[in-house]
mmCIF file of C-alpha atoms and ligand atoms in Angstrom:
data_model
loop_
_atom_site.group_PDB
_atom_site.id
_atom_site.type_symbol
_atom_site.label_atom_id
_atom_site.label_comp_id
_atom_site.label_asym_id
_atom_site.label_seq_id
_atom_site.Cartn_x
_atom_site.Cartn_y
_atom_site.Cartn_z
ATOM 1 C CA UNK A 252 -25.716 42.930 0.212
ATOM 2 C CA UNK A 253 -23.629 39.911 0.117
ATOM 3 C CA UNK A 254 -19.933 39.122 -1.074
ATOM 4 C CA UNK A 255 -19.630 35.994 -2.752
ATOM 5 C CA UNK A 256 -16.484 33.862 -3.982
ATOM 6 C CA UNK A 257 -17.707 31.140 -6.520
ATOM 7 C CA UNK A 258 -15.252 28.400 -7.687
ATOM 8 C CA UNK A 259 -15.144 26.139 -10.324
ATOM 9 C CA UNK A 260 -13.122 23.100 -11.073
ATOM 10 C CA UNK A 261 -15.496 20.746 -12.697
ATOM 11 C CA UNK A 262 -13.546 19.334 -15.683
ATOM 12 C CA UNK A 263 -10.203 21.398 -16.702
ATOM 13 C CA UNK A 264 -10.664 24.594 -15.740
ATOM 14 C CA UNK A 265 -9.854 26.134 -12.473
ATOM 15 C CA UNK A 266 -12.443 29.776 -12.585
ATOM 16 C CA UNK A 267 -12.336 31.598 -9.571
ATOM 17 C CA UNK A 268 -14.548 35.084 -9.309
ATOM 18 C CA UNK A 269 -16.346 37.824 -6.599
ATOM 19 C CA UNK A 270 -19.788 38.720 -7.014
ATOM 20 C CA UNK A 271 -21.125 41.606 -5.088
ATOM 21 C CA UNK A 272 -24.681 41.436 -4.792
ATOM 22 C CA UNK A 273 -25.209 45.167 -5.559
ATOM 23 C CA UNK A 274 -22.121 45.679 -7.342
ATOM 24 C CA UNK A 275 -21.962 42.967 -9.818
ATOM 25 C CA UNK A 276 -19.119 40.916 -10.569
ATOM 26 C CA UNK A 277 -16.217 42.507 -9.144
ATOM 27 C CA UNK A 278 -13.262 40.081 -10.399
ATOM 28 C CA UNK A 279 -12.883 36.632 -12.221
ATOM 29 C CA UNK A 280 -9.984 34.915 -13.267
ATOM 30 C CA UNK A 281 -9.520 31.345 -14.895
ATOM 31 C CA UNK A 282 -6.630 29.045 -15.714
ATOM 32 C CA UNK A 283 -7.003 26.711 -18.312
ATOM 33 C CA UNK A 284 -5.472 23.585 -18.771
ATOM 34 C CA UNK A 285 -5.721 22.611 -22.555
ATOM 35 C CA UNK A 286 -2.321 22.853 -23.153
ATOM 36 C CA UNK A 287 -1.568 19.900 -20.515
ATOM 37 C CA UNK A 288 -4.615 18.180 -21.969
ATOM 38 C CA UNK A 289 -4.004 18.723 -25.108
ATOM 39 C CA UNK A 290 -0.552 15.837 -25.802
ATOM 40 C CA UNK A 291 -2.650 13.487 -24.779
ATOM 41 C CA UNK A 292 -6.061 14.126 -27.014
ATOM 42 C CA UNK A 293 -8.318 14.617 -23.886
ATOM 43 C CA UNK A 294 -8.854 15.436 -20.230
ATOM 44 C CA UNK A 295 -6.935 13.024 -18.168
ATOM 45 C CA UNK A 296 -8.588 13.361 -14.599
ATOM 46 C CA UNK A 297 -5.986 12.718 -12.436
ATOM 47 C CA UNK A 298 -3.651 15.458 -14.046
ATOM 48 C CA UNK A 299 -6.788 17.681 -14.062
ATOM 49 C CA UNK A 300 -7.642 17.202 -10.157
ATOM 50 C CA UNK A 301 -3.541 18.009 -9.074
ATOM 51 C CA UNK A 302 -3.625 21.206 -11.916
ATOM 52 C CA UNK A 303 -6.968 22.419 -9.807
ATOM 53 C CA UNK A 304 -4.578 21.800 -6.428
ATOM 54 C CA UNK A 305 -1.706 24.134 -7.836
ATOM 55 C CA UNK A 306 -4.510 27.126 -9.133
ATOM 56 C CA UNK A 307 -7.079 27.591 -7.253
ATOM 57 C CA UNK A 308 -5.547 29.295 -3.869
ATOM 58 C CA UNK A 309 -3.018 31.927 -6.141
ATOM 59 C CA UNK A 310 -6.149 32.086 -8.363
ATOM 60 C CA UNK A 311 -8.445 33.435 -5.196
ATOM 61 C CA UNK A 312 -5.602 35.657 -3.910
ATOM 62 C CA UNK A 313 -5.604 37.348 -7.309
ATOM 63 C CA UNK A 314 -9.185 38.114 -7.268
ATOM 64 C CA UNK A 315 -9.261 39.355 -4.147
ATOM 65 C CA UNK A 316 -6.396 41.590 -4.854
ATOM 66 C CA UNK A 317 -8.711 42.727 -8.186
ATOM 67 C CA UNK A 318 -11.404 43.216 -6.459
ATOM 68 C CA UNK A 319 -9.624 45.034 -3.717
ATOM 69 C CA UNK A 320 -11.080 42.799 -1.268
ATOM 70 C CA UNK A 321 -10.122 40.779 1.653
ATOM 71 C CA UNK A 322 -11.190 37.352 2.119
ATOM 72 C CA UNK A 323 -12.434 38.257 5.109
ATOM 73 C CA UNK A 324 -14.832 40.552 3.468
ATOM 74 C CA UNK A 325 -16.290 37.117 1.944
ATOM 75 C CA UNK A 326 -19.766 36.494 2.905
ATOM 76 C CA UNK A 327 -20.463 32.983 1.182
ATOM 77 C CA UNK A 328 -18.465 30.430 -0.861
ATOM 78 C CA UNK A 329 -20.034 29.265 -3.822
ATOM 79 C CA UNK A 330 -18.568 26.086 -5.376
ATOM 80 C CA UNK A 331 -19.461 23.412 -7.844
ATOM 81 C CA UNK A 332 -20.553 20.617 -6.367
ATOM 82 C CA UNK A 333 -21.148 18.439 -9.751
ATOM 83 C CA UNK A 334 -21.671 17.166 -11.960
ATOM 84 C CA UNK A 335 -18.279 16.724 -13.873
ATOM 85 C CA UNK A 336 -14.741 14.431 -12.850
ATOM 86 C CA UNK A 337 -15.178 13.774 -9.142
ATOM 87 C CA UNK A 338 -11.370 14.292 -8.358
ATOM 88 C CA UNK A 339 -11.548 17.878 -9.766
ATOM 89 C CA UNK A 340 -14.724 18.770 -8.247
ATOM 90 C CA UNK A 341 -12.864 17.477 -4.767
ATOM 91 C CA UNK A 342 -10.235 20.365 -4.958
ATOM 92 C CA UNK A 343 -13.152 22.744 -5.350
ATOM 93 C CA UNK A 344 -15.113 21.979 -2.511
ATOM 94 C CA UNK A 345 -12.477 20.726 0.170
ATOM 95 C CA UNK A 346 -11.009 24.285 -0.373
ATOM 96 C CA UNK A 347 -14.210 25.804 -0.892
ATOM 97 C CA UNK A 348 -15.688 24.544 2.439
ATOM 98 C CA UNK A 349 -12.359 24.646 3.905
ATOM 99 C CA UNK A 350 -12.590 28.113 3.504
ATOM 100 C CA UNK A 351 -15.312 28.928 4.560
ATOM 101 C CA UNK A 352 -14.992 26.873 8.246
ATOM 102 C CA UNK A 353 -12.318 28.983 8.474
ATOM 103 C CA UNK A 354 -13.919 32.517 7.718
ATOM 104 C CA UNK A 355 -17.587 31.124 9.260
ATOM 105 C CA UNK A 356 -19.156 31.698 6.226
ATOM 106 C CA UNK A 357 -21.628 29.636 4.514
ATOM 107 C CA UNK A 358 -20.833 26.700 1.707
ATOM 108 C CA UNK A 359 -22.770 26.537 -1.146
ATOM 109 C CA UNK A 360 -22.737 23.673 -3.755
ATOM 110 C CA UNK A 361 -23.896 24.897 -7.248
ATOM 111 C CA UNK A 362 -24.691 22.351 -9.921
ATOM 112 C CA UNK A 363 -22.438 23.340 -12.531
ATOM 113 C CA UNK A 364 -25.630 23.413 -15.356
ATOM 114 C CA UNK A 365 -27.414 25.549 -13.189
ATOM 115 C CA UNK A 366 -24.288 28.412 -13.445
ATOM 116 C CA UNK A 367 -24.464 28.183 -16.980
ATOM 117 C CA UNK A 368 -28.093 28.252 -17.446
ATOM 118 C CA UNK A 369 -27.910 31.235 -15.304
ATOM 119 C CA UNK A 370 -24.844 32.878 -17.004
ATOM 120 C CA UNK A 371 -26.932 34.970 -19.609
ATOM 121 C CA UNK A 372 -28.648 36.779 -16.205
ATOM 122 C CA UNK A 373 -24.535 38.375 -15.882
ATOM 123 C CA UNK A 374 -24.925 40.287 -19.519
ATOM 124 C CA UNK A 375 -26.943 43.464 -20.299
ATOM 125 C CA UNK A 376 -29.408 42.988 -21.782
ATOM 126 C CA UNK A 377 -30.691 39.897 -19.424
ATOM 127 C CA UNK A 378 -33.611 37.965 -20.518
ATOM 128 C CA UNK A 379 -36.474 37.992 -17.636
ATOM 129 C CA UNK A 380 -38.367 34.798 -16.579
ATOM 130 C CA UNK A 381 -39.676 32.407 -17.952
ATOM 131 C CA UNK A 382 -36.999 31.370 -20.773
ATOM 132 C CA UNK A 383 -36.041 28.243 -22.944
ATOM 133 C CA UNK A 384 -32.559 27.579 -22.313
ATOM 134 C CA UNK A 385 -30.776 25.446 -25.178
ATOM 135 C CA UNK A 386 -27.761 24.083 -22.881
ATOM 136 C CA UNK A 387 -24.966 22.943 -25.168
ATOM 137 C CA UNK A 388 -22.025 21.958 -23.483
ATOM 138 C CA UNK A 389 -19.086 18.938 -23.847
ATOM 139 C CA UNK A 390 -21.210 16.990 -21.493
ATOM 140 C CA UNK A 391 -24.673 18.085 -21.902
ATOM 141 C CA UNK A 392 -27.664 19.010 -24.677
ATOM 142 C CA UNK A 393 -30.645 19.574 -22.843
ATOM 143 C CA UNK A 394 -33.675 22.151 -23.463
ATOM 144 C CA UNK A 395 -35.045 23.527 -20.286
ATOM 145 C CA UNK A 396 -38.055 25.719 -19.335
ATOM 146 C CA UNK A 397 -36.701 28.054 -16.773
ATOM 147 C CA UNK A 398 -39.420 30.144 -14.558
ATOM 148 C CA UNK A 399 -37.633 31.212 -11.878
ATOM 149 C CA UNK A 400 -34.200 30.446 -9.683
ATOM 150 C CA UNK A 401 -34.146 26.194 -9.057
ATOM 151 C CA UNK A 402 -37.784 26.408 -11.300
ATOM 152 C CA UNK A 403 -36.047 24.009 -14.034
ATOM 153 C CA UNK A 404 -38.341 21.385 -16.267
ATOM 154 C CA UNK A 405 -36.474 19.463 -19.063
ATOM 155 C CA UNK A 406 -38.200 19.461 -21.881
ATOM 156 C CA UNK A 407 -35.463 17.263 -24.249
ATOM 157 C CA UNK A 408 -32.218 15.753 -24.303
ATOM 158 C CA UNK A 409 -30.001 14.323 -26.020
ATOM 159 C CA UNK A 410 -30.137 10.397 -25.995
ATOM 160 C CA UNK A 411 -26.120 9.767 -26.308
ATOM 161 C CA UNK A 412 -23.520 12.066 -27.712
ATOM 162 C CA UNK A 413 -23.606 16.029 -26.326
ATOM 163 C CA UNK A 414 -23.322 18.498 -28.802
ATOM 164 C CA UNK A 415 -20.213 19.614 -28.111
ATOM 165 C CA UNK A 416 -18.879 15.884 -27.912
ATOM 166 C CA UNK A 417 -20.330 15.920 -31.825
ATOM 167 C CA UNK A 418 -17.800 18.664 -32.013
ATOM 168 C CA UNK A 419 -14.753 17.293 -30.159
ATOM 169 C CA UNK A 420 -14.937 13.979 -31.661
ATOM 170 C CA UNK A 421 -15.622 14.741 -35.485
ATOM 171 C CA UNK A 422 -12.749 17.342 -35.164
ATOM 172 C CA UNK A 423 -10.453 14.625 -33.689
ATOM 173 C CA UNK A 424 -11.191 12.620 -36.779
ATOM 174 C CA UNK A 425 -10.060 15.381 -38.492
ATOM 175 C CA UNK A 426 -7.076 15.353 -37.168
ATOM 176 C CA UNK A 427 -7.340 18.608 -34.885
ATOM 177 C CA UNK A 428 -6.512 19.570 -31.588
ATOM 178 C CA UNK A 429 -8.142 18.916 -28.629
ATOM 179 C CA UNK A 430 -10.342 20.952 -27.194
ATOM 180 C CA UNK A 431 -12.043 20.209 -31.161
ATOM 181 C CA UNK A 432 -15.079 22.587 -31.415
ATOM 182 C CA UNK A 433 -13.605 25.486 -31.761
ATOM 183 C CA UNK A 434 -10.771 24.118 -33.873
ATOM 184 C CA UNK A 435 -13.442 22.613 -36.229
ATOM 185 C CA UNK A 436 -15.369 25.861 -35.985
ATOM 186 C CA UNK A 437 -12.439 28.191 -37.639
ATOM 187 C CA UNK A 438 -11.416 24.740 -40.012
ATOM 188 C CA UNK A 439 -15.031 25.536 -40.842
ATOM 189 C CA UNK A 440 -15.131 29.020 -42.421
ATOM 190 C CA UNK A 441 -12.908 27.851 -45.698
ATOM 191 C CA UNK A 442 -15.844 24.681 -46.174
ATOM 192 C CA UNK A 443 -17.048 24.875 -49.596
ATOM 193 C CA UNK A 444 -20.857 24.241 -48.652
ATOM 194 C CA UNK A 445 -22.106 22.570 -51.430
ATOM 195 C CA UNK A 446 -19.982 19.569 -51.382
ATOM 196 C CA UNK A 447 -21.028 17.368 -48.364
ATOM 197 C CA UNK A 448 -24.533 17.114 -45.957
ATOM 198 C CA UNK A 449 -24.728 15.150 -43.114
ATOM 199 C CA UNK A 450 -27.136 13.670 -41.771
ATOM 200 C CA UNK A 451 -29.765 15.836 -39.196
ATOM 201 C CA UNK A 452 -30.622 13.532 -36.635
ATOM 202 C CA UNK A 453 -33.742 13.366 -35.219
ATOM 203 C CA UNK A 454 -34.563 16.654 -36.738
ATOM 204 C CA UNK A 455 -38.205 15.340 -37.787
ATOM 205 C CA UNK A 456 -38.808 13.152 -34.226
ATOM 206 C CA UNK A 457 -41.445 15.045 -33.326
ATOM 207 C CA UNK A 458 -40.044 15.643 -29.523
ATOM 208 C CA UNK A 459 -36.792 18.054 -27.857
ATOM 209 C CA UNK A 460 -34.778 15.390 -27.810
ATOM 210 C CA UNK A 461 -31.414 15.268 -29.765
ATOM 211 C CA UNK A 462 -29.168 12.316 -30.761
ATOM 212 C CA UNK A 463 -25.555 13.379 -32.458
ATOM 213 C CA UNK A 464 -23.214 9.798 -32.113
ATOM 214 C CA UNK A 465 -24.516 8.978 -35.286
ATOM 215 C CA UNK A 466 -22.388 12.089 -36.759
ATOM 216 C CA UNK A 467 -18.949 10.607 -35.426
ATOM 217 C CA UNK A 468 -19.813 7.387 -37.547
ATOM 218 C CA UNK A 469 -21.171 9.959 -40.974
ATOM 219 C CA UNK A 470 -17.800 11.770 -40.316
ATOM 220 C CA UNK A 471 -15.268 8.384 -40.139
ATOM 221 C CA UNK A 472 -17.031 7.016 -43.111
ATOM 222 C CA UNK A 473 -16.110 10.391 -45.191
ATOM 223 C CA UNK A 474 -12.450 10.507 -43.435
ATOM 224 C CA UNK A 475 -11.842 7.074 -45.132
ATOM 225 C CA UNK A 476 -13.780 7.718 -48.035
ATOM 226 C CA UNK A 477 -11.323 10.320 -49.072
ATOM 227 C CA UNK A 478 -7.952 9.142 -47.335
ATOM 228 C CA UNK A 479 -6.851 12.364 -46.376
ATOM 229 C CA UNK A 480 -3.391 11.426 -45.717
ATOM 230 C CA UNK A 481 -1.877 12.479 -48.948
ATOM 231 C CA UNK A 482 1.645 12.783 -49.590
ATOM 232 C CA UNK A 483 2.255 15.181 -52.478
ATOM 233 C CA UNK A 484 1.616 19.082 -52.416
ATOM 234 C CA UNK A 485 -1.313 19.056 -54.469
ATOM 235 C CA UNK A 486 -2.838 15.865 -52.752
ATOM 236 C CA UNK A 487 -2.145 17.190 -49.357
ATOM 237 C CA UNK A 488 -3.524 20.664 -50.431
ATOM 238 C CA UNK A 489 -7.019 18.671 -51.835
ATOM 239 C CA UNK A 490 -6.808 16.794 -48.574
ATOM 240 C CA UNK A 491 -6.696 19.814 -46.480
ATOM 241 C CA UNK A 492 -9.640 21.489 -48.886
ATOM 242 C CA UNK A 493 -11.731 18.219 -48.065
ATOM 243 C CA UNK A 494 -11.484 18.032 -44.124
ATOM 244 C CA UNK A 495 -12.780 22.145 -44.525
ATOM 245 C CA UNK A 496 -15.141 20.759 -46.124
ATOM 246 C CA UNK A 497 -16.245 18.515 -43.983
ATOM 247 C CA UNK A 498 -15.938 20.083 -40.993
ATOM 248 C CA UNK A 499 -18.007 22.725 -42.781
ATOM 249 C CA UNK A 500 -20.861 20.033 -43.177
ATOM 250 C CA UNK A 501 -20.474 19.031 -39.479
ATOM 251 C CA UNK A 502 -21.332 22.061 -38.139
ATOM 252 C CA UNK A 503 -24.597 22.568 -40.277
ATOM 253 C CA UNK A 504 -25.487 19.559 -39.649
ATOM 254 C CA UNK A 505 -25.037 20.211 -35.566
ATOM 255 C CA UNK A 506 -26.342 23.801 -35.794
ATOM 256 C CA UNK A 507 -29.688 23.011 -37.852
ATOM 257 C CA UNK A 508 -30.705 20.477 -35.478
ATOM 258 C CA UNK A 509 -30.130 22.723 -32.251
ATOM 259 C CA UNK A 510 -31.831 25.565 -34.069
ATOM 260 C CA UNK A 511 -34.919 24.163 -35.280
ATOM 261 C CA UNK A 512 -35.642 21.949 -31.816
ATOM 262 C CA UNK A 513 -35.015 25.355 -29.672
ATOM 263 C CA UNK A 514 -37.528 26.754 -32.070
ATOM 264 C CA UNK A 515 -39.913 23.972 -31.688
ATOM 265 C CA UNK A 516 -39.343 24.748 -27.400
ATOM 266 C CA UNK A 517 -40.591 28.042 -27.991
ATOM 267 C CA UNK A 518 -43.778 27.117 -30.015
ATOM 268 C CA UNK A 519 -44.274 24.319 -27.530
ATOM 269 C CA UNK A 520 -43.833 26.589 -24.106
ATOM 270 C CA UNK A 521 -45.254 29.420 -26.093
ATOM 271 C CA UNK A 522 -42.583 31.398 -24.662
ATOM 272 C CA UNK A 523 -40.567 33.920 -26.604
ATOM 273 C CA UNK A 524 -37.104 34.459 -25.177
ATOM 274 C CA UNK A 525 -34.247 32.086 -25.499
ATOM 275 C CA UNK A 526 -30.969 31.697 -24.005
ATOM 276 C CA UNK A 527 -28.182 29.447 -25.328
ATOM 277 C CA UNK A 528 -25.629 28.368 -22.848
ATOM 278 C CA UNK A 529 -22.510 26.294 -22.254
ATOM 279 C CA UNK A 530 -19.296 26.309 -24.493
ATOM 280 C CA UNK A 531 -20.676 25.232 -27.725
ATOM 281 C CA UNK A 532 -22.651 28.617 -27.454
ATOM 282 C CA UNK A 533 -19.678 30.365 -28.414
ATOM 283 C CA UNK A 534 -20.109 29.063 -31.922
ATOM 284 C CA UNK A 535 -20.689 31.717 -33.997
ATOM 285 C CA UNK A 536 -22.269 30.114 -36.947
ATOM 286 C CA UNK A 537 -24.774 28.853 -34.338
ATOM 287 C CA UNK A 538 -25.105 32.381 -32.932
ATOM 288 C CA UNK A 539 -25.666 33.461 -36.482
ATOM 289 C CA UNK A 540 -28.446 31.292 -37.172
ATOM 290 C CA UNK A 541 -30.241 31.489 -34.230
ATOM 291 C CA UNK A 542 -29.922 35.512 -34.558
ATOM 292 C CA UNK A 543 -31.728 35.052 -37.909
ATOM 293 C CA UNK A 544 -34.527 32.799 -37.123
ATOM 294 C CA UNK A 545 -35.329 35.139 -34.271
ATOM 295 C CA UNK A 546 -35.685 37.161 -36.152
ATOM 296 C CA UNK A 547 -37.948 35.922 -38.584
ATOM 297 C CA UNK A 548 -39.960 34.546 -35.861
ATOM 298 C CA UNK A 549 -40.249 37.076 -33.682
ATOM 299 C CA UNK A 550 -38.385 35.634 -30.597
ATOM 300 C CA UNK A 551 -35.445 37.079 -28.723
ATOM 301 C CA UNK A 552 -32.100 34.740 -27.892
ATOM 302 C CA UNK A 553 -29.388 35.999 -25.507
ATOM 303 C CA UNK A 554 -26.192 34.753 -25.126
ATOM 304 C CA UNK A 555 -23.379 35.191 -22.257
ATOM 305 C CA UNK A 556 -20.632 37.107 -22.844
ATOM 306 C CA UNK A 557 -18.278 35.021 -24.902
ATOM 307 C CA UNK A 558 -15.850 34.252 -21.917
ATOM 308 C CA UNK A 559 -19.134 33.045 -19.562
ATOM 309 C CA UNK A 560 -20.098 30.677 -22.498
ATOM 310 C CA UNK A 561 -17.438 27.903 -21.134
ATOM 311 C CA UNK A 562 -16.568 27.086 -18.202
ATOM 312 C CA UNK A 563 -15.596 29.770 -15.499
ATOM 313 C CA UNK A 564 -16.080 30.658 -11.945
ATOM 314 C CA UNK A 565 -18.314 34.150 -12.604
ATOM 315 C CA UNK A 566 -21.211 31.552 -13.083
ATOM 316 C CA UNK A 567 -20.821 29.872 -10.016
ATOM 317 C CA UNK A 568 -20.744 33.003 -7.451
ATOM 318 C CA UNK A 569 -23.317 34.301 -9.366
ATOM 319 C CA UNK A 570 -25.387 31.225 -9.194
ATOM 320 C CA UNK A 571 -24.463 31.554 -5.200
ATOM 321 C CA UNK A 572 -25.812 34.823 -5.039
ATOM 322 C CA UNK A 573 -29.058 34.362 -6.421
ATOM 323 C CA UNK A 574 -29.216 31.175 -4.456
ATOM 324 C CA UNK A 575 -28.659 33.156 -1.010
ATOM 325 C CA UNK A 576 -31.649 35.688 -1.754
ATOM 326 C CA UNK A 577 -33.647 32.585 -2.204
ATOM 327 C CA UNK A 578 -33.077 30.833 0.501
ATOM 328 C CA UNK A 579 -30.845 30.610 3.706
ATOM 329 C CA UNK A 580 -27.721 28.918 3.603
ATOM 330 C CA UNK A 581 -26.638 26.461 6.207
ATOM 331 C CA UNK A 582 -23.050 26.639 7.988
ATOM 332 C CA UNK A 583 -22.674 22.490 7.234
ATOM 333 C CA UNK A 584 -19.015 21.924 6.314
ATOM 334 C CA UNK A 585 -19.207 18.704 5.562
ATOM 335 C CA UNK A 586 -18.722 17.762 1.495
ATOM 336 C CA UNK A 587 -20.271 15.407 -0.996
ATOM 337 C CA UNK A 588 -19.628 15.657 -4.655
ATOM 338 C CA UNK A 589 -21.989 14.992 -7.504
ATOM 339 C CA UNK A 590 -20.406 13.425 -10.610
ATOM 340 C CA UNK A 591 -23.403 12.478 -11.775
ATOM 341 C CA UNK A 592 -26.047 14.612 -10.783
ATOM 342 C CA UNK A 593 -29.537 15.239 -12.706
ATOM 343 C CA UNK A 594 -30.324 19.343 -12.765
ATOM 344 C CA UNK A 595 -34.340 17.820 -12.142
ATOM 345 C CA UNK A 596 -32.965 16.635 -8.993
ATOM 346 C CA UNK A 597 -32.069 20.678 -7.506
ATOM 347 C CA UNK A 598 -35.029 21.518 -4.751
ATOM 348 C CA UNK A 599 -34.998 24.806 -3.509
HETATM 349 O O1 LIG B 742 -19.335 24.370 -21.176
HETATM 350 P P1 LIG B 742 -17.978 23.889 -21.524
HETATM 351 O O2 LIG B 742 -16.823 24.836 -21.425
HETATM 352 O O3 LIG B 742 -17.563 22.656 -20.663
HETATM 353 C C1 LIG B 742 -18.453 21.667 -20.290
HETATM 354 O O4 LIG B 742 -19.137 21.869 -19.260
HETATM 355 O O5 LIG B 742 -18.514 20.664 -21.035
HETATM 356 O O6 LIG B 742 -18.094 23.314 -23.005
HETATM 357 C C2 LIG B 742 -17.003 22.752 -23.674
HETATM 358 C C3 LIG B 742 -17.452 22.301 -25.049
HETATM 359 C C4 LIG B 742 -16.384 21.513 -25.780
HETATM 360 O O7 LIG B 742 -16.991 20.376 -26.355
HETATM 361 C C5 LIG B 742 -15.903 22.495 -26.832
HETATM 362 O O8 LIG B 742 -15.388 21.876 -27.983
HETATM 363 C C6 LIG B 742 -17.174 23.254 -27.140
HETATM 364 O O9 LIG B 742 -17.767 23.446 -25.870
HETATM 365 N N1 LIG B 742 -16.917 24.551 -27.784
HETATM 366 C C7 LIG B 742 -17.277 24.849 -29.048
HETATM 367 C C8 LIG B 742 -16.831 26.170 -29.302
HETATM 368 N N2 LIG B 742 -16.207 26.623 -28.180
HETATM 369 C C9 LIG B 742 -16.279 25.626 -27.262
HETATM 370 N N3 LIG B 742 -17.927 24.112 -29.970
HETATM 371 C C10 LIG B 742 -18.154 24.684 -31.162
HETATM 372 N N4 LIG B 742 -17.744 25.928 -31.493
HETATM 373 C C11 LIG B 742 -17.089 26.704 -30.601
HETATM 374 N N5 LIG B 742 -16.692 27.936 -30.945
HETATM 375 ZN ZN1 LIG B 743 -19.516 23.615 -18.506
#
């Protein structure tokens, strides 16, 4: 069984991990650069792409070392080929296919939705196909019908904002630090819930599609509404009570919509297992909800292991493997990157 090295440097993480198709995922390791990101409020590509240059190659040495491997043990190179900040995804696949000229192994590009639709296949217990997957990630918000490896139908989207972009920008408003969700998540838990609701858009559209800008706009309106810049003690102390508060009535508003449209997937495929992937399924109130209306409903949801919900490089080898015993992989060296690529667009 095959050896594969998977790297990811889609946005700004560099995730580098061995998956042994028998053994299982030998070694992973990620460097993240938030902290870089984080003076100036955002990604900025061009620091992200020269970040992926200094990481990835000590990054693969230490996995190898892990997984007490050799490169030349390596039987395929898994990277991400899009979509995500084409500078970044560069550094991944000149060194992936680099690489793998040099050890004459295969090059696979992964579409980096596909690793994360397939991350929840990495825990115990895995959901079997055919599975919803509710994809909720900075860049994405998509419901899929998965029945098989590269067997992906979209069944909704959202029509601007991504979920997690809901997150990021409502908690910027709120004056925390980038990356926002989970930030606004913990902000969150000392929301008193009775005092603000949001709006649920397009909770009663009829369809699996999702739209959240219109939260950024609901949130702004409330940041002014209540000038949360106060100066004394006891204003700054209400102030800081309000923006709980309203980060509280964010994340309802965000985590009703996702749950009831992923319940309306189910009834529509008729299927009964779901899995949530991408970073904004390490929310837990999300988790929480979900759990419970499975519950009630008599439907199963399975999550990645909280370190495969964001970005990371286990998903990509993984993805790799699966992709090998599917089909055979060509010994083309030659690179393209994907910044925008559609998942519909993957033929097996
Ligand atoms: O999948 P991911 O790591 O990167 C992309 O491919 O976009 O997702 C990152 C997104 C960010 O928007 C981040 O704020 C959000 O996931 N996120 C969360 C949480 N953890 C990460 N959002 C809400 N609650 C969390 N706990
Ligand atoms: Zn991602």
């Amino acid at each position: 069984m095959k050896l594969i090295l998977g790297i990811e440097s889609s946005c700004d993480e560099t995730g580098v991990a061995l998956y042994h198709g028998e053994r299982g995922l030998l070694a992973h390791a990620l460097h993240t650069q938030v902290a870089m990101h984080s003076e100036y409020g955002g990604v900025v590509p061009e620091l992200a792409s020269r970040d992926h240059i200094r990481h990835v190659l000590p990054l693969i040495r230490a996995v190898a070392q892990e997984a007490g491997c050799q490169l030349q043990d390596v039987d395929a190179i898994a990277y991400t080929q899009g979509p995500g900040l084409s500078g970044a995804l560069l550094v991944g696949a000149s060194i992936a296919c680099a690489l793998a000229y040099a050890l004459d192994v295969p090059a696979i590009g992964i579409h980096h939705l596909e690793g994360h639709l397939l991350s929840p296949l990495l825990s115990d217990p895995a959901p079997e196909f055919p599975f919803v997957a509710l994809l909720v990630s900075g860049g994405h918000t998509q419901l899929m019908r998965v029945d098989g490896v590269g067997k992906y139908d979209l069944l909704g989207e959202t029509l601007d904002d991504a979920a997690g972009e809901a997150f990021d920008k409502s908690a910027k408003l709120l004056g925390l630090d980038y990356p926002g969700g989970p930030e606004l998540a913990k902000l969150a838990t000392r929301g008193q819930p009775w005092r603000f609701k949001l709006p649920r858009p397009m909770l009663h559209s009829g369809d699996l599609d999702f739209s959240f800008s219109g939260l950024k706009t609901a949130v702004l309106t409330l940041t002014r509404l209540h000038e949360l810049d106060g100066q004394s003690p006891d204003e700054q102390s209400m102030a800081e009570q309000t923006r709980a508060d309203i980060a509280h009535a964010v994340q309802e508003a965000i985590v009703e919509v996702l749950v009831s449209k992923s319940l309306s997937a189910l009834k529509q495929t008729g299927l009964k297992q779901l899995v949530v992937a991408g970073g904004v399924g390490a929310n837990q109130r999300l988790r929480a909800q979900l759990d419970q209306t499975a519950n009630k409903r008599g439907f199963r949801v399975f999550y990645p292991d909280l370190e495969f919900c964001t970005d990371n490089g286990a998903m990509i080898a993984f993805a790799g493997a699966l992709r090998l015993q599917q089909q055979e992989a060509k010994r083309d060296y030659r690179f393209n990157v994907k910044p925008r690529w559609d998942l519909a667009e993957i033929i097996y």
